Backbone as a ProteinNet text record, in pm:
[ID]
protein_1_A
[PRIMARY]
MTIENSDTEIFRSRRDMRSTIFVWGTSLLIWFFGYCIIASSGPLGERLFGASIVFLIGSIAPWLWLTTGYWITQGTLHLKSGMLHKELKLSDIREVTYTKQRGGCSFAFSRQGLYIEVEGSDRGYRVSPMDRSKFVEELEKRCDNLKVITED
[TERTIARY]
10163	10105.1	10037	10000.8	9913.8	9802.2	9691.1	9533.8	9470.4	9425.1	9389	9229.2	9150.6	9031.2	8965	8928.5	8920.5	8731.8	8704.5	8696.9	8778	8800.3	8919.9	8951.9	8907.3	8912.7	9068.3	9109.4	9223.9	9230.7	9305	9276.6	9447.6	9480.6	9582.3	9601.6	9693.2	9661.1	9669.8	9621.4	9627.6	9730.6	9837.1	9941.5	9919.2	9932.7	9890	10129.8	10111.2	10255.9	10310.5	10233.3	10246.8	10256.8	10187.9	10316.9	10403.8	10413.8	10581.2	10669.5	10650.2	10758.3	10772.5	10703	10773.1	10785.2	10710.5	10811.5	10968.6	10988.3	11126	11233.8	11139.4	11258.9	11273.2	11179.7	11195	11338.7	11254.3	11353.9	11483.9	11491.6	11610.3	11782.5	11660.8	11703.5	11794.9	11739.5	11830.8	11890.5	11931.8	12017.5	12135.6	12105.9	12206.6	12276.6	12225.2	12294.7	12337.1	12299.8	12386.1	12527.1	12532	12613.3	12688	12715.7	12770	12809.8	12724.1	12819.4	12923.8	12898.8	13016.2	13173.9	13067.3	13174.8	13308.5	13238.1	13319.5	13434	13460.4	13630.2	13568	13649.6	13631.3	13572.8	13615.3	13609.9	13563.6	13574.6	13492.1	13311.7	13378.2	13337.7	13132.1	13240.4	13087	13000.6	13065.2	13029.3	12910.1	13016.9	12909.5	12813.1	12794.4	12677.4	12570.7	12668.9	12532.6	12511.3	12579.3	12531.5	12417.1	12423.8	12258.1	12184.2	12194.6	12084.7	11981.5	12070.7	12055.8	11933.3	11989.1	12008.6	11808.4	11827.5	11717.8	11555	11578.1	11417.5	11447.8	11565.3	11576.6	11408.4	11421.4	11404.5	11188.6	11190.9	11044.2	10956.1	10895.9	10870.9	10807.5	10938.3	10989.9	10820.6	10840.4	10806	10665.9	10661.7	10511.5	10431.6	10477.8	10477.1	10452.6	10542.7	10515.8	10428.9	10436.2	10262.9	10201.4	10099.3	9996.9	9860.9	9825.5	9697.8	9593.2	9471.3	9363	9346.3	9278.4	9186.3	9040.1	9034.8	8876.4	8817.5	8821.8	8792.3	8600.8	8617.9	8458.1	8409.4	8462.7	8410.2	8413.3	8558.6	8718.9	8729.1	8765.7	8827.4	8955.8	9028.3	9203.5	9242.1	9342.3	9390.3	9561.6	9583.6	9786.9	9860.6	9944.9	10035.4	10155	10267.7	10454.9	10362	10432.4	10400.7	10221.4	10171.5	10097.9	9928	9833.4	9742.6	9623.4	9433.3	9353.5	9240	9205.8	9155.4	8970.8	8879.1	8763.4	8622.3	8560.9	8430.4	8355.8	8337.5	8173.1	8142.6	8066.6	7945.8	7935.7	8031.9	8076.4	8041.7	8160.2	8132.1	7956.3	7946.1	7850.8	7859.8	7876.5	7955.2	8020.9	8057.5	8178.3	8143.5	8236.4	8259	8287.7	8351.6	8437.9	8473.7	8575.3	8651.5	8810	8800	8966.5	9034	8860.4	8956.7	8958.2	8914.5	8900.9	8982.2	9009.2	9134.6	9079.3	9147.5	9072	9234.1	9236.5	9285.9	9417.8	9505.2	9515.6	9600.8	9479.7	9618.8	9614.5	9639.5	9647.4	9727.9	9740	9864.7	9886.8	9690.6	9593.9	9500.5	9495.6	9392	9257.9	9233.4	9106.9	9131.8	9095.3	8979	8855.2	8893.5	8737.8	8793.6	8690	8662.5	8568.9	8656.8	8517.3	8492.1	8349.3	8319	8249.1	8294.6	8332.7	8197.7	8124.6	8005.3	8071.2	8122.9	8097.9	8304.5	8270.8	8430.8	8429.5	8462.9	8485.5	8582.1	8654.6	8779.4	8691.4	8756.8	8736.6	8856.1	8884	8950.5	9024.7	9074.5	9082.5	9209.3	9146.8	9195.2	9226.3	9273.4	9275	9343.1	9262.8	9175.4	9240.9	9328.6	9309.7	9237.1	9106.2	9022	8825	8916.1	8715.4	8585.4	8582.9	8387.3	8447.4	8551.6	8496.7	8523.9	8567.9	8611.2	8482.3	8417.2	8252.3	8149.4	8191.8	7988.8	8035.5	8280.6	8249.7	8254.3	8200.2	8203.6	8031.4	7975.8	7788	7744.9	7827.8	7786.9	7753.4	7918.5	7899.2	7895.8	7869.4	7790.1	7691.3	7610.8	7451.8	7382.6	7354.2	7316.2	7412.9	7466.1	7590.5	7539.3	7591.5	7563.2	7678	7668.3	7727.5	7764.8	7850.6	7806.2	7931.5	7856	7993.5	7963.2	8072.8	8090.6	8194.4	8297	8403.7	8339.2
1052.1	1001.9	935	832	696.9	675.4	639	638.7	568.1	452.9	414.2	365.3	398.6	459.4	518.6	494.9	582.5	711.6	699.2	841.2	923.2	887.2	1041.9	1195.5	1215	1396.9	1472.7	1501.9	1520.5	1722.5	1788.4	1905.8	2034	2080.5	2156.4	2298.7	2362.3	2421.9	2561.3	2735.1	2763.1	2900	2928.4	3092.7	3179.4	3239.7	3407.6	3431.3	3614.2	3633.7	3702.4	3652.8	3798.7	3671.6	3637.4	3478.4	3381.2	3399.9	3361.6	3454.7	3565	3683.5	3593.9	3578.7	3639.4	3473.9	3395.6	3218.4	3203.5	3255.9	3201.5	3329.7	3478.5	3625.2	3580.8	3497.2	3525.2	3330.1	3239.8	3108.1	3199.3	3221.6	3236.3	3362.1	3452	3564.7	3474	3377.6	3262.8	3215.4	3164.1	3087.5	3125.1	3347.4	3366.1	3404.3	3378.3	3393.8	3221.9	3137.3	2976.7	3013.4	3078.8	3096.6	3200.7	3268.5	3405.5	3331.3	3214.8	3164	3133.8	2985.3	2897.6	2968	3128.3	3181	3235.3	3279.1	3324.6	3265	3353.7	3237.6	3273.1	3103.9	2983.1	2871.8	2798.5	2640.6	2596.3	2499.1	2481.1	2369.6	2268.4	2248.8	2340.2	2398.6	2543.3	2563.7	2593.5	2667.1	2605.4	2486	2356.6	2333.2	2288.3	2329.1	2421.4	2508.8	2640.6	2676	2661.3	2692.2	2609.2	2419.6	2290.6	2369.7	2390.2	2501.1	2564.4	2700.2	2722.9	2675	2605.3	2598.6	2549.5	2414	2355.7	2491.1	2577	2694.7	2754.5	2758.5	2835.5	2700.9	2635.8	2563.9	2500.4	2546.6	2484.4	2601.8	2731.5	2789.2	2709.4	2631.9	2622.8	2465	2415.3	2239.2	2280.3	2397.2	2379.7	2422.4	2467.4	2581.5	2446.8	2359.1	2279.4	2094.3	2169	2021.2	2044.5	2177.3	2209.6	2185.4	2096.3	2037.7	2035.7	1987.3	1882.2	1792	1676.2	1580.2	1513.4	1502	1394.2	1293.8	1182.1	1117.5	1078.5	871.3	850.7	961.7	944	1044.9	1181.6	1273.5	1264.6	1395.3	1517.5	1654.1	1619.8	1624	1595	1771.9	1787.2	1944	1898.2	1929.8	1905.2	2054	2015.8	2191.5	2102.8	2059.3	2044.8	1939.8	1931.6	1867.7	1899	1996.1	1956.2	1931.4	1836.9	1758.3	1742.5	1781.2	1851.3	1670.1	1657.2	1606.9	1639	1632.3	1728.3	1649.9	1582.5	1507.5	1568.1	1513.7	1536	1565.9	1499.4	1527.9	1654.7	1711.2	1770.3	1947.5	1941.9	2070.4	2083.4	2254.1	2287.4	2463	2492.2	2599.5	2644.3	2713	2724.3	2883.9	3001.3	3086.3	3130.9	3142.4	3219.8	3342.6	3402.3	3511.5	3497.2	3610.8	3681	3737.2	3727.3	3812.4	3703.2	3620	3560.7	3488.7	3523.2	3439.5	3272.6	3205.4	3146.4	3030.6	2827.8	2815.4	2759	2821.8	2823.1	2792.9	2635.2	2588	2672.2	2749.6	2832.2	2906.1	2939.4	3017.3	3150.5	3195.1	3253.3	3305.3	3500.4	3544.6	3452.5	3411.2	3349.4	3188.7	3291.8	3089	3102.8	3007.8	2937.9	2904.1	2941.9	2920.7	2867.7	2777.6	2596.5	2604.9	2614	2617	2463.3	2445	2324.8	2295	2272.5	2161.3	2145.4	2224.4	2147.5	2280	2355.6	2416	2565.8	2631.1	2848.4	2856.7	2670.7	2727.2	2762.3	2806.4	2787.6	2728.4	2703.1	2651	2716.6	2846.8	2882.9	2810.1	2763	2733.3	2732.3	2706.3	2771	2673.8	2642.4	2500.1	2545.5	2562.6	2578.2	2582.6	2530.7	2507.7	2570.5	2646.9	2657.6	2603.8	2624.4	2604.8	2466.4	2431.3	2221.4	2176.2	2213.1	2204.6	2211.8	2334.7	2378.3	2266.5	2185.5	2099.8	1962.1	1869.6	1829.4	1826	1898.5	1913.5	1941	1981.1	2014.5	1824.5	1720.6	1555.6	1551.6	1529.7	1477	1568.9	1628.6	1726.3	1695.1	1667.1	1662.1	1822.4	1879.8	2019.4	2161	2095.4	2213.1	2354.1	2507.6	2598	2637.4	2807.3	2822.5	2959.7	3021	3221.8	3245.3	3280	3429.2	3544.8	3573.1	3663.9	3711	3681.6	3789.8	3876.7
6834.4	6960.4	6900	6964	6888.1	6934.7	6844.6	6960.6	6891.9	6972.2	6898.1	6859.5	6936.9	6946.6	6855.6	6711.3	6598.6	6617.8	6736	6817.6	6877	6884.8	6907.4	6826.1	6836.1	6764.7	6878.5	6795	6794.2	6746.7	6826.4	6760.9	6817.1	6720.9	6742.1	6858.5	6903.6	6947.9	6900.3	6854.3	6815.9	6866.1	6726.6	6784.2	6758.7	6868.6	6728.6	6781.8	6655.4	6670.7	6782.3	6888	7037.7	7132.5	7105.8	7202.2	7101.2	6973.1	6909.4	6952.5	6984.6	7024.8	7140.9	7209	7382.2	7430.7	7358.6	7429.1	7333.7	7237.2	7119.4	7216.8	7156.8	7211	7394.7	7454.2	7621.4	7613.1	7512.8	7605	7448	7354	7242	7434.2	7477.9	7597.3	7705.3	7706.6	7860	7843.1	7625.9	7579.5	7530.3	7552.7	7540.3	7677.7	7770.5	7906.6	7922	7887.8	7920.7	7810.5	7715.4	7598.1	7662	7744.2	7791	8018.7	8012	8128.2	8026.6	7963.1	7915.7	7838.7	7776.3	7758.4	7848.9	7961	8102.8	8164.4	8194.3	8286	8449.4	8441.4	8580.2	8564.8	8697.5	8648.1	8510.9	8456.6	8403.9	8404.6	8487.9	8530.3	8625.6	8685.4	8709.8	8663.5	8513.4	8401.4	8286.8	8298.7	8250.2	8304.8	8441.9	8486.2	8506.3	8549.6	8500.6	8386.6	8324	8188.2	8127.2	8187.7	8187.7	8250.2	8371.6	8428.4	8391	8325.7	8211.2	8109.6	8055.4	7892.1	7923.8	8020.2	8073.9	8100	8184.3	8189	8044.4	8012.6	7921	7750.7	7821.9	7744.3	7753	7876.9	7944	7839.4	7780.8	7728.9	7610.6	7510.1	7405.1	7369.7	7556.6	7540.4	7533	7611.4	7682	7469.8	7405.2	7340	7223.7	7200.4	7115.1	7158.2	7378.6	7409.2	7356.1	7342.1	7371.7	7261.9	7333.5	7225.8	7246.2	7222	7281.1	7230.5	7276	7266	7249.6	7196.7	7247.5	7279	7337	7348.9	7307.2	7427.6	7369.1	7532.9	7700.3	7743.3	7825.3	7765.4	7787	7717.4	7746.8	7659.5	7740.9	7668.7	7757	7675.1	7753	7813.5	7795.2	7718.2	7734.1	7644.6	7779.8	7744.3	7806.8	7741	7875.5	7937.7	8041.4	8160.4	8210.9	8198.4	8250.4	8181.3	8215.2	8153.3	8265.9	8203.9	8222.5	8118	8244.2	8202.1	8269.7	8152.2	8184.7	8075	8211.7	8193.4	8123.8	7997.2	7924.1	7920.1	7996.8	8152.5	8265.8	8221.4	8241.9	8265.2	8083.5	8032.9	8013.3	8096.4	8112.9	7966.7	7954.7	7880.7	7786.2	7669.8	7578.4	7543.5	7534.3	7493	7435.8	7219.2	7189.8	7309.5	7274.6	7360.9	7397.2	7329	7270.4	7485.1	7613.7	7730.5	7795.5	7818.1	7986.2	8040.7	8128.2	8167.2	8224.4	8367.5	8377.7	8355.3	8402.1	8341.6	8221.5	8160.1	8023.2	7939.9	7880	7792.5	7628.7	7636.8	7568.9	7476.3	7346.2	7285.1	7198.4	7212.6	7056.9	7153.4	7152.5	7232.9	7124.3	7068.1	6949	7024.6	7116.3	7216	7244.1	7314.5	7366.9	7512.8	7565.2	7653.6	7826.4	7873.1	7884.9	8055.3	8059.5	8231.8	8289.3	8312.5	8401.5	8570.9	8545.6	8648.8	8774.5	8937.4	9069.5	8978.6	8930.3	8971.9	8946.5	8990.4	8947.1	8901.5	8783.2	8711.7	8606.2	8497.9	8443.1	8294.6	8219	8095.5	8022	8007.5	7869.4	7704.7	7603	7516.1	7340.8	7304.5	7153.2	7011.1	6990.3	6895.8	6805.8	6697.2	6586.6	6441.2	6504.6	6368.6	6528.4	6575.2	6733.7	6641.5	6527.9	6592.8	6516.9	6460.3	6498.7	6614.2	6619.9	6816.2	6923.2	6820.4	6921.5	6901.3	6744.9	6721	6770.4	6764.7	6783.3	6997.1	7057.5	7229	7168.2	7070.8	7059.6	7050	6963.9	6925.1	7073.7	7134.3	7222.7	7382.8	7453.2	7574.6	7515.4	7665.4	7707.3	7713	7682.6	7730.1	7675.6	7651.4	7658.7	7558.5	7617.7	7655.8	7547.2	7439.7	7309.4	7300.9	7368.2	7370.1	7271.9	7118.7	7080.1	7141.6	7185.6	7223.8	7144.7	7048.1	6965.9	6953.8
[MASK]
++++++++++++++++++++++++++++++++++++++++++++++++++++++++++++++++++++++++++++++++++++++++++++++++++++++++++++++++++++++++++++++++++++++++++++++++++++++++

C-alpha cells in the first residue's frame, strides 16, 4: 500500500496462536473438502465448479487474516480487514481501553487488543495492533480529550 502523506502511521495487526490455528485450520479443512469434490466421481465440470466455490469460501478467512491493519492519517483512523473498511474521525474517538475481554465490532486477531469507543455510537471497535503502546501514543497526540484506560 502506498500512502503519499508523510503524516500517516501504519500499524500491523497482532495475531495470537489461537487465531492462527482457527483461521488456517478451518481453511485447510475447507480446502480439503474442495479436493475431495475434485477427486469424487461425476461430471468434471460439476466437480470443478463445486470445488471452485469451496476453495473461494475457504479463502475468506486467510484474506481477512492477511489484510487486517490500521492506519492513522491527518484526521482519520482507518480500520481494514479484507473487504471491511471503517473510517473513524479522530475527533470522535473518546476512549481507548487496553483489554483482553471486550467484544464490539472486531478488527482484531488477538486477545491482546484495544477497545475504541466513539462518540455518537453505541458500538465500539476492537483492534489489536502489534505495538499497542505506540498506537495509543499516536492516538493521544492526535485526539483531543482522549481517555486511556489500562484494564490488562
